[in-house]
C-alpha cells in the first residue's frame, strides 16, 4: 500500500489532481503555486527504495504555518478586491515543502502540464493547458536552489519570500527568480554595522552548513577585508555539531561576540546547548531567521548566556489577517487517513489555536504577502485589466507574467514594491532588536537600504550583561595615540604597539600599521598623529646682528680707503717703505675685497650667494697672506741673511722675488678654486636633520672639492708664522714681525673659536659667527699691522725719518755681528 502511494506521489502528480483540501487548494481562473515549510525534516533519512515523505510526522513550525496562512489570506483579499484582477478568480495549490532535497512531488505537480507539454509537444504551445502562472516560495536557500532549475526551464516566475543566498541573483542561471526578502549581503551589512558601532574586533561566525549559511560566511569574509574586524573562529552547524567542543574553542580564543547566521532550528539547538553548558557573558548577534523566535527568549537560563542582539524583518501589520485566522479556524476540515498519506498537502494541525497562529513569529509575513501581490499585479497587467473587468480571452503564459513582474511598481501597505535587474527587492528595511528581560524582541534601531540608507541604534535601550558598560571583544587592546600596530599570528586584530619616532606620524584611518614620514618641510615629535610645519630660519638683512656686521664691513672698507690715501700721501716716508711700500696697497685692496664676502652671508641663500660667501675671501685673503709671507721673509732677509749672505739678498732684489711668489700664489689659488667649483660648486642647503622643528637655510660648500684651496691657505699661514716668529728679536721700535705674528695668533684663535662653536651649535646664528670670524680676521691685520704705522705717521712724525731708521738698523747690525 505504501509503495503504491509513493508511486502515486511521483507519477500521479503529473495529472491535474482533483483531490480537495480546504487549506492547501483553491480553484480559480488562474493558480499560484506555494511552497511552505510547515514541517521540517530534521535529519536525512537513508532509503533503499522509493517511499513517500510524511511531512506531518516531523516537527511542526508554527511561524512557517503563519506564512502559509498569509498566502491564503492574500489570495482571498485579492479575490474580494474590485480594483485588482476584477472578475478574475485567483486560486492556489500549496504544498508542505518540508525537505530540502526530497520534496519533489509538489514541484512535479506544478510544472507537469505546462512544462512537459511545452517542452515536448510544440503543437500545443498556444493551448493554456495549465492554470499555474507563478510560484511563491520556497523558503530556504537550499530548497530554492534545488527546485529552481525545474521552474527556470519555462521561465515560470518564482518569487521567494525567504531565500536570501546571493547565488540566486545570477540572472544567467536563474532568469525567472525574484524575491521579496533582502539578500544575505544586506543582512551581513547590518551585522557588520552593529559590530563597528560597538567597536568589536574579535568575533566568531557560526553558520548553518548549507547554501544559506555558507553564502553568508563568504559574504562576511569579503566585507570585513577592508575593515579592522577579524574573524577569529568559524564553524558550520549541522545535526552532528559538537557544541561542547565548539564553545571550548571559543573560550580558548577569548571570543566574546558570536554571530549566528543560521535558520531557526539550528539557532535553537545552539542556544539551548549554550544554556545547558552554562556558557556566560557573550554577545549574540542573530540574523533575521531566528531573532523574533518566541520560544528562546523565554527559556529558563537564557539571561545567563549574555546579551542577544539581532536583525529582523521590519514588523508590518497586515490588516484583517487576525480576523481571517479566527474565521478560518471555525471552518477547518479534517482529512481522512488515506488523504493524509498523499504527498505534502496535510497539515495535521487541528489542535492549533487561532491565537497561536495570529501571535506567531511575524518574520517574513510581509515577504509572503508582497510576493502574492506582486504576481497578482503582474497577471493584472497581462490581462490588461481596466476598471471592473479583465480580458479573459488573453492566453496567459508564465513568461508573460514574468515580463510584467520585472516591471512591478505598486504600493502595498505604504511600501512601493519594485525589483531591481537581479530580481532583488528595492523595498523593505531591517530592524535591530534586543532580547529584553521580559522575553520580548525589543526594537532598538533600524537600517534602511533603499530609500535613505541610514543606520541607527539606541544604545540606552540595551541592558548589557556587564551591568551597563558595553562589552569588549578584541584580540589586543587598542594602541595609545601615536602608536602603530605590529600584527602577529596572521591576524590584523592581534598586534603589539610600537611608537612612531620623530619625523613620522600614524594615520589610523589610512593605515594603522605604518608610520608615515613627514614631508621635508614638516616635523613631528614621537607618538604623533600629524605633522607640523617647520619654521624656516635664516638671518635677514634687517636682523640687528646682520645690520651691525654689515656696518662693520662698511667701516672696514672706509678705514682701508683712509689708510690707502694716508699711505699714498706719505709714500716715500720710511714707515710706508718699511711696511712694504707698494705691497701695502695690494694688501689693503685685497683686504677690502675680502670684506665683500660678508655681504652675502645674510638673507635666503642662493647659488650666487653661496659662491660669493667663499670665493672673494679665499682668493684675496690668500694674496694677503702671501704678501705677509714674503714681507716676513724680507724682514728676516734684511736683518739676518743680508748680513751673512749678501749674494742671496742681491738675487732677491734683482729679480723681484716677492712679486714672483705673490703672482704664482694668486694664480695657483685661482686655479684650485675653479677646479673645486667645477667638481663641487657651493649650493643652497636646507638643514633638516639637526633640528626636527626647524629648517635652517645654509650653503653647502663641498669640503672635498675645496680642500686644496684651504690647504694652500693654511700652508701660507704656517710659513708666515715661521718667518715672522724668526724676527721676534728685532729692535723694539721696529716691530713689523711681531705685529704679523700677533695678527696670525689672533687669526688662529678666532677660527679655532668658530670651529668649536660650529661643533656645538648648528642654529641659524652659526652664519653670523662665520661672518664675524671672517671680518675679525681682516680687522686683526688692519688694526695690528697698519694702524700703528698710521699712528706714527700722524702723531709721531719724528720717528718717520731716514735718520731714525738708519740708526735702528745700524744698532741692530752691530748687535748681531758681535
PDB file of N, CA and C in Angstrom, residues 171-237:
ATOM      1  N   UNK A 171      21.166  36.204 -12.856  1.00  0.00           N
ATOM      2  CA  UNK A 171      20.073  36.063 -13.826  1.00  0.00           C
ATOM      3  C   UNK A 171      20.405  35.078 -14.950  1.00  0.00           C
ATOM      4  N   UNK A 172      21.688  34.892 -15.236  1.00  0.00           N
ATOM      5  CA  UNK A 172      22.046  33.941 -16.293  1.00  0.00           C
ATOM      6  C   UNK A 172      21.700  32.511 -15.901  1.00  0.00           C
ATOM      7  N   UNK A 173      21.631  32.237 -14.608  1.00  0.00           N
ATOM      8  CA  UNK A 173      21.319  30.886 -14.121  1.00  0.00           C
ATOM      9  C   UNK A 173      19.869  30.786 -13.660  1.00  0.00           C
ATOM     10  N   UNK A 174      19.368  31.853 -13.050  1.00  0.00           N
ATOM     11  CA  UNK A 174      18.000  31.847 -12.515  1.00  0.00           C
ATOM     12  C   UNK A 174      17.220  33.023 -13.113  1.00  0.00           C
ATOM     13  N   UNK A 175      16.881  32.935 -14.382  1.00  0.00           N
ATOM     14  CA  UNK A 175      16.287  34.091 -15.086  1.00  0.00           C
ATOM     15  C   UNK A 175      14.901  34.469 -14.591  1.00  0.00           C
ATOM     16  N   UNK A 176      14.137  33.526 -14.074  1.00  0.00           N
ATOM     17  CA  UNK A 176      12.765  33.852 -13.672  1.00  0.00           C
ATOM     18  C   UNK A 176      12.610  33.904 -12.153  1.00  0.00           C
ATOM     19  N   UNK A 177      13.727  34.048 -11.452  1.00  0.00           N
ATOM     20  CA  UNK A 177      13.667  34.097  -9.985  1.00  0.00           C
ATOM     21  C   UNK A 177      13.622  35.537  -9.491  1.00  0.00           C
ATOM     22  N   UNK A 178      12.762  35.799  -8.535  1.00  0.00           N
ATOM     23  CA  UNK A 178      12.703  37.076  -7.828  1.00  0.00           C
ATOM     24  C   UNK A 178      12.486  36.762  -6.356  1.00  0.00           C
ATOM     25  N   UNK A 179      12.650  37.772  -5.528  1.00  0.00           N
ATOM     26  CA  UNK A 179      12.400  37.559  -4.101  1.00  0.00           C
ATOM     27  C   UNK A 179      11.941  38.857  -3.449  1.00  0.00           C
ATOM     28  N   UNK A 180      11.217  38.685  -2.359  1.00  0.00           N
ATOM     29  CA  UNK A 180      10.722  39.840  -1.615  1.00  0.00           C
ATOM     30  C   UNK A 180      11.409  39.962  -0.267  1.00  0.00           C
ATOM     31  N   UNK A 181      12.495  39.239  -0.085  1.00  0.00           N
ATOM     32  CA  UNK A 181      13.301  39.328   1.133  1.00  0.00           C
ATOM     33  C   UNK A 181      14.671  39.860   0.753  1.00  0.00           C
ATOM     34  N   UNK A 182      15.259  40.649   1.632  1.00  0.00           N
ATOM     35  CA  UNK A 182      16.591  41.194   1.341  1.00  0.00           C
ATOM     36  C   UNK A 182      17.620  40.083   1.243  1.00  0.00           C
ATOM     37  N   UNK A 183      18.532  40.167   0.276  1.00  0.00           N
ATOM     38  CA  UNK A 183      19.567  39.136   0.143  1.00  0.00           C
ATOM     39  C   UNK A 183      20.530  39.150   1.316  1.00  0.00           C
ATOM     40  N   UNK A 184      21.325  38.097   1.413  1.00  0.00           N
ATOM     41  CA  UNK A 184      22.263  37.947   2.528  1.00  0.00           C
ATOM     42  C   UNK A 184      23.197  39.137   2.681  1.00  0.00           C
ATOM     43  N   UNK A 185      23.593  39.721   1.557  1.00  0.00           N
ATOM     44  CA  UNK A 185      24.550  40.832   1.619  1.00  0.00           C
ATOM     45  C   UNK A 185      24.008  41.983   2.459  1.00  0.00           C
ATOM     46  N   UNK A 186      22.692  42.226   2.390  1.00  0.00           N
ATOM     47  CA  UNK A 186      22.103  43.304   3.175  1.00  0.00           C
ATOM     48  C   UNK A 186      22.137  42.980   4.666  1.00  0.00           C
ATOM     49  N   UNK A 187      21.789  41.751   5.012  1.00  0.00           N
ATOM     50  CA  UNK A 187      21.780  41.351   6.425  1.00  0.00           C
ATOM     51  C   UNK A 187      23.197  41.393   6.995  1.00  0.00           C
ATOM     52  N   UNK A 188      24.152  40.898   6.228  1.00  0.00           N
ATOM     53  CA  UNK A 188      25.545  40.929   6.690  1.00  0.00           C
ATOM     54  C   UNK A 188      26.014  42.367   6.857  1.00  0.00           C
ATOM     55  N   UNK A 189      25.576  43.244   5.970  1.00  0.00           N
ATOM     56  CA  UNK A 189      25.953  44.660   6.072  1.00  0.00           C
ATOM     57  C   UNK A 189      25.456  45.252   7.383  1.00  0.00           C
ATOM     58  N   UNK A 190      24.253  44.885   7.791  1.00  0.00           N
ATOM     59  CA  UNK A 190      23.721  45.380   9.061  1.00  0.00           C
ATOM     60  C   UNK A 190      24.518  44.816  10.234  1.00  0.00           C
ATOM     61  N   UNK A 191      24.825  43.531  10.167  1.00  0.00           N
ATOM     62  CA  UNK A 191      25.603  42.894  11.241  1.00  0.00           C
ATOM     63  C   UNK A 191      26.956  43.569  11.400  1.00  0.00           C
ATOM     64  N   UNK A 192      27.623  43.829  10.282  1.00  0.00           N
ATOM     65  CA  UNK A 192      28.929  44.495  10.344  1.00  0.00           C
ATOM     66  C   UNK A 192      28.786  45.909  10.891  1.00  0.00           C
ATOM     67  N   UNK A 193      27.697  46.586  10.547  1.00  0.00           N
ATOM     68  CA  UNK A 193      27.463  47.938  11.079  1.00  0.00           C
ATOM     69  C   UNK A 193      27.315  47.899  12.598  1.00  0.00           C
ATOM     70  N   UNK A 194      26.648  46.885  13.116  1.00  0.00           N
ATOM     71  CA  UNK A 194      26.498  46.732  14.572  1.00  0.00           C
ATOM     72  C   UNK A 194      27.868  46.494  15.210  1.00  0.00           C
ATOM     73  N   UNK A 195      28.666  45.631  14.602  1.00  0.00           N
ATOM     74  CA  UNK A 195      29.987  45.316  15.145  1.00  0.00           C
ATOM     75  C   UNK A 195      30.865  46.566  15.174  1.00  0.00           C
ATOM     76  N   UNK A 196      30.823  47.324  14.089  1.00  0.00           N
ATOM     77  CA  UNK A 196      31.610  48.562  14.039  1.00  0.00           C
ATOM     78  C   UNK A 196      31.122  49.572  15.068  1.00  0.00           C
ATOM     79  N   UNK A 197      29.805  49.644  15.221  1.00  0.00           N
ATOM     80  CA  UNK A 197      29.222  50.625  16.135  1.00  0.00           C
ATOM     81  C   UNK A 197      29.731  50.427  17.559  1.00  0.00           C
ATOM     82  N   UNK A 198      29.856  49.167  17.978  1.00  0.00           N
ATOM     83  CA  UNK A 198      30.295  48.877  19.338  1.00  0.00           C
ATOM     84  C   UNK A 198      31.793  48.573  19.433  1.00  0.00           C
ATOM     85  N   UNK A 199      32.502  48.760  18.292  1.00  0.00           N
ATOM     86  CA  UNK A 199      33.964  48.617  18.263  1.00  0.00           C
ATOM     87  C   UNK A 199      34.416  47.217  18.675  1.00  0.00           C
ATOM     88  N   UNK A 200      33.666  46.207  18.228  1.00  0.00           N
ATOM     89  CA  UNK A 200      34.094  44.829  18.427  1.00  0.00           C
ATOM     90  C   UNK A 200      35.004  44.425  17.282  1.00  0.00           C
ATOM     91  N   UNK A 201      36.061  43.739  17.583  1.00  0.00           N
ATOM     92  CA  UNK A 201      37.058  43.405  16.556  1.00  0.00           C
ATOM     93  C   UNK A 201      37.325  41.896  16.449  1.00  0.00           C
ATOM     94  N   UNK A 202      36.946  41.141  17.458  1.00  0.00           N
ATOM     95  CA  UNK A 202      37.346  39.738  17.553  1.00  0.00           C
ATOM     96  C   UNK A 202      36.074  38.908  17.652  1.00  0.00           C
ATOM     97  N   UNK A 203      35.619  38.321  16.541  1.00  0.00           N
ATOM     98  CA  UNK A 203      34.302  37.708  16.502  1.00  0.00           C
ATOM     99  C   UNK A 203      34.373  36.289  15.956  1.00  0.00           C
ATOM    100  N   UNK A 204      33.317  35.538  16.280  1.00  0.00           N
ATOM    101  CA  UNK A 204      33.143  34.194  15.722  1.00  0.00           C
ATOM    102  C   UNK A 204      31.899  34.220  14.831  1.00  0.00           C
ATOM    103  N   UNK A 205      31.930  33.432  13.770  1.00  0.00           N
ATOM    104  CA  UNK A 205      30.807  33.356  12.831  1.00  0.00           C
ATOM    105  C   UNK A 205      30.347  31.904  12.791  1.00  0.00           C
ATOM    106  N   UNK A 206      29.150  31.652  13.323  1.00  0.00           N
ATOM    107  CA  UNK A 206      28.583  30.306  13.374  1.00  0.00           C
ATOM    108  C   UNK A 206      27.440  30.257  12.371  1.00  0.00           C
ATOM    109  N   UNK A 207      27.610  29.491  11.324  1.00  0.00           N
ATOM    110  CA  UNK A 207      26.631  29.452  10.239  1.00  0.00           C
ATOM    111  C   UNK A 207      26.129  28.047  10.010  1.00  0.00           C
ATOM    112  N   UNK A 208      24.918  27.967   9.500  1.00  0.00           N
ATOM    113  CA  UNK A 208      24.394  26.653   9.131  1.00  0.00           C
ATOM    114  C   UNK A 208      25.220  26.109   7.966  1.00  0.00           C
ATOM    115  N   UNK A 209      25.443  24.825   7.999  1.00  0.00           N
ATOM    116  CA  UNK A 209      26.298  24.204   6.980  1.00  0.00           C
ATOM    117  C   UNK A 209      25.465  23.848   5.748  1.00  0.00           C
ATOM    118  N   UNK A 210      24.856  24.892   5.169  1.00  0.00           N
ATOM    119  CA  UNK A 210      24.064  24.721   3.947  1.00  0.00           C
ATOM    120  C   UNK A 210      24.291  25.930   3.055  1.00  0.00           C
ATOM    121  N   UNK A 211      23.554  26.011   1.964  1.00  0.00           N
ATOM    122  CA  UNK A 211      23.768  27.094   0.998  1.00  0.00           C
ATOM    123  C   UNK A 211      23.583  28.464   1.627  1.00  0.00           C
ATOM    124  N   UNK A 212      22.579  28.590   2.478  1.00  0.00           N
ATOM    125  CA  UNK A 212      22.308  29.872   3.127  1.00  0.00           C
ATOM    126  C   UNK A 212      23.475  30.295   4.021  1.00  0.00           C
ATOM    127  N   UNK A 213      23.900  29.411   4.901  1.00  0.00           N
ATOM    128  CA  UNK A 213      24.955  29.761   5.858  1.00  0.00           C
ATOM    129  C   UNK A 213      26.313  29.939   5.210  1.00  0.00           C
ATOM    130  N   UNK A 214      26.647  29.077   4.275  1.00  0.00           N
ATOM    131  CA  UNK A 214      27.944  29.177   3.602  1.00  0.00           C
ATOM    132  C   UNK A 214      28.023  30.462   2.792  1.00  0.00           C
ATOM    133  N   UNK A 215      26.926  30.826   2.144  1.00  0.00           N
ATOM    134  CA  UNK A 215      26.897  32.075   1.388  1.00  0.00           C
ATOM    135  C   UNK A 215      27.078  33.273   2.325  1.00  0.00           C
ATOM    136  N   UNK A 216      26.405  33.238   3.473  1.00  0.00           N
ATOM    137  CA  UNK A 216      26.556  34.322   4.445  1.00  0.00           C
ATOM    138  C   UNK A 216      27.985  34.449   4.949  1.00  0.00           C
ATOM    139  N   UNK A 217      28.638  33.312   5.186  1.00  0.00           N
ATOM    140  CA  UNK A 217      30.031  33.333   5.647  1.00  0.00           C
ATOM    141  C   UNK A 217      30.950  33.951   4.604  1.00  0.00           C
ATOM    142  N   UNK A 218      30.773  33.551   3.337  1.00  0.00           N
ATOM    143  CA  UNK A 218      31.611  34.098   2.266  1.00  0.00           C
ATOM    144  C   UNK A 218      31.427  35.612   2.136  1.00  0.00           C
ATOM    145  N   UNK A 219      30.188  36.056   2.225  1.00  0.00           N
ATOM    146  CA  UNK A 219      29.922  37.496   2.131  1.00  0.00           C
ATOM    147  C   UNK A 219      30.552  38.226   3.311  1.00  0.00           C
ATOM    148  N   UNK A 220      30.429  37.662   4.507  1.00  0.00           N
ATOM    149  CA  UNK A 220      31.001  38.300   5.701  1.00  0.00           C
ATOM    150  C   UNK A 220      32.513  38.426   5.575  1.00  0.00           C
ATOM    151  N   UNK A 221      33.175  37.379   5.107  1.00  0.00           N
ATOM    152  CA  UNK A 221      34.641  37.414   4.953  1.00  0.00           C
ATOM    153  C   UNK A 221      35.042  38.484   3.952  1.00  0.00           C
ATOM    154  N   UNK A 222      34.310  38.574   2.852  1.00  0.00           N
ATOM    155  CA  UNK A 222      34.635  39.582   1.831  1.00  0.00           C
ATOM    156  C   UNK A 222      34.409  41.000   2.346  1.00  0.00           C
ATOM    157  N   UNK A 223      33.340  41.194   3.112  1.00  0.00           N
ATOM    158  CA  UNK A 223      33.000  42.544   3.566  1.00  0.00           C
ATOM    159  C   UNK A 223      33.931  43.071   4.657  1.00  0.00           C
ATOM    160  N   UNK A 224      34.555  42.184   5.415  1.00  0.00           N
ATOM    161  CA  UNK A 224      35.415  42.660   6.504  1.00  0.00           C
ATOM    162  C   UNK A 224      36.875  42.773   6.080  1.00  0.00           C
ATOM    163  N   UNK A 225      37.162  42.491   4.805  1.00  0.00           N
ATOM    164  CA  UNK A 225      38.549  42.555   4.349  1.00  0.00           C
ATOM    165  C   UNK A 225      39.152  43.939   4.541  1.00  0.00           C
ATOM    166  N   UNK A 226      38.397  44.975   4.252  1.00  0.00           N
ATOM    167  CA  UNK A 226      38.899  46.345   4.342  1.00  0.00           C
ATOM    168  C   UNK A 226      38.554  46.998   5.673  1.00  0.00           C
ATOM    169  N   UNK A 227      38.194  46.218   6.665  1.00  0.00           N
ATOM    170  CA  UNK A 227      37.872  46.757   7.988  1.00  0.00           C
ATOM    171  C   UNK A 227      38.885  46.229   8.994  1.00  0.00           C
ATOM    172  N   UNK A 228      38.734  46.656  10.246  1.00  0.00           N
ATOM    173  CA  UNK A 228      39.609  46.159  11.304  1.00  0.00           C
ATOM    174  C   UNK A 228      38.922  45.066  12.119  1.00  0.00           C
ATOM    175  N   UNK A 229      37.963  44.374  11.494  1.00  0.00           N
ATOM    176  CA  UNK A 229      37.284  43.249  12.141  1.00  0.00           C
ATOM    177  C   UNK A 229      37.998  41.958  11.759  1.00  0.00           C
ATOM    178  N   UNK A 230      38.206  41.097  12.737  1.00  0.00           N
ATOM    179  CA  UNK A 230      38.873  39.812  12.480  1.00  0.00           C
ATOM    180  C   UNK A 230      37.911  38.669  12.756  1.00  0.00           C
ATOM    181  N   UNK A 231      37.888  37.731  11.840  1.00  0.00           N
ATOM    182  CA  UNK A 231      37.098  36.513  12.039  1.00  0.00           C
ATOM    183  C   UNK A 231      37.991  35.508  12.758  1.00  0.00           C
ATOM    184  N   UNK A 232      37.813  35.413  14.069  1.00  0.00           N
ATOM    185  CA  UNK A 232      38.690  34.581  14.884  1.00  0.00           C
ATOM    186  C   UNK A 232      38.341  33.103  14.788  1.00  0.00           C
ATOM    187  N   UNK A 233      37.067  32.812  14.552  1.00  0.00           N
ATOM    188  CA  UNK A 233      36.640  31.415  14.555  1.00  0.00           C
ATOM    189  C   UNK A 233      35.371  31.290  13.726  1.00  0.00           C
ATOM    190  N   UNK A 234      35.261  30.209  12.987  1.00  0.00           N
ATOM    191  CA  UNK A 234      34.041  29.938  12.230  1.00  0.00           C
ATOM    192  C   UNK A 234      33.728  28.455  12.301  1.00  0.00           C
ATOM    193  N   UNK A 235      32.441  28.157  12.270  1.00  0.00           N
ATOM    194  CA  UNK A 235      32.012  26.765  12.366  1.00  0.00           C
ATOM    195  C   UNK A 235      30.694  26.589  11.640  1.00  0.00           C
ATOM    196  N   UNK A 236      30.621  25.549  10.794  1.00  0.00           N
ATOM    197  CA  UNK A 236      29.383  25.206  10.121  1.00  0.00           C
ATOM    198  C   UNK A 236      28.534  24.323  11.009  1.00  0.00           C
ATOM    199  N   UNK A 237      27.300  24.711  11.261  1.00  0.00           N
ATOM    200  CA  UNK A 237      26.411  23.976  12.163  1.00  0.00           C
ATOM    201  C   UNK A 237      25.556  22.979  11.379  1.00  0.00           C
TER     202      UNK A 237
END
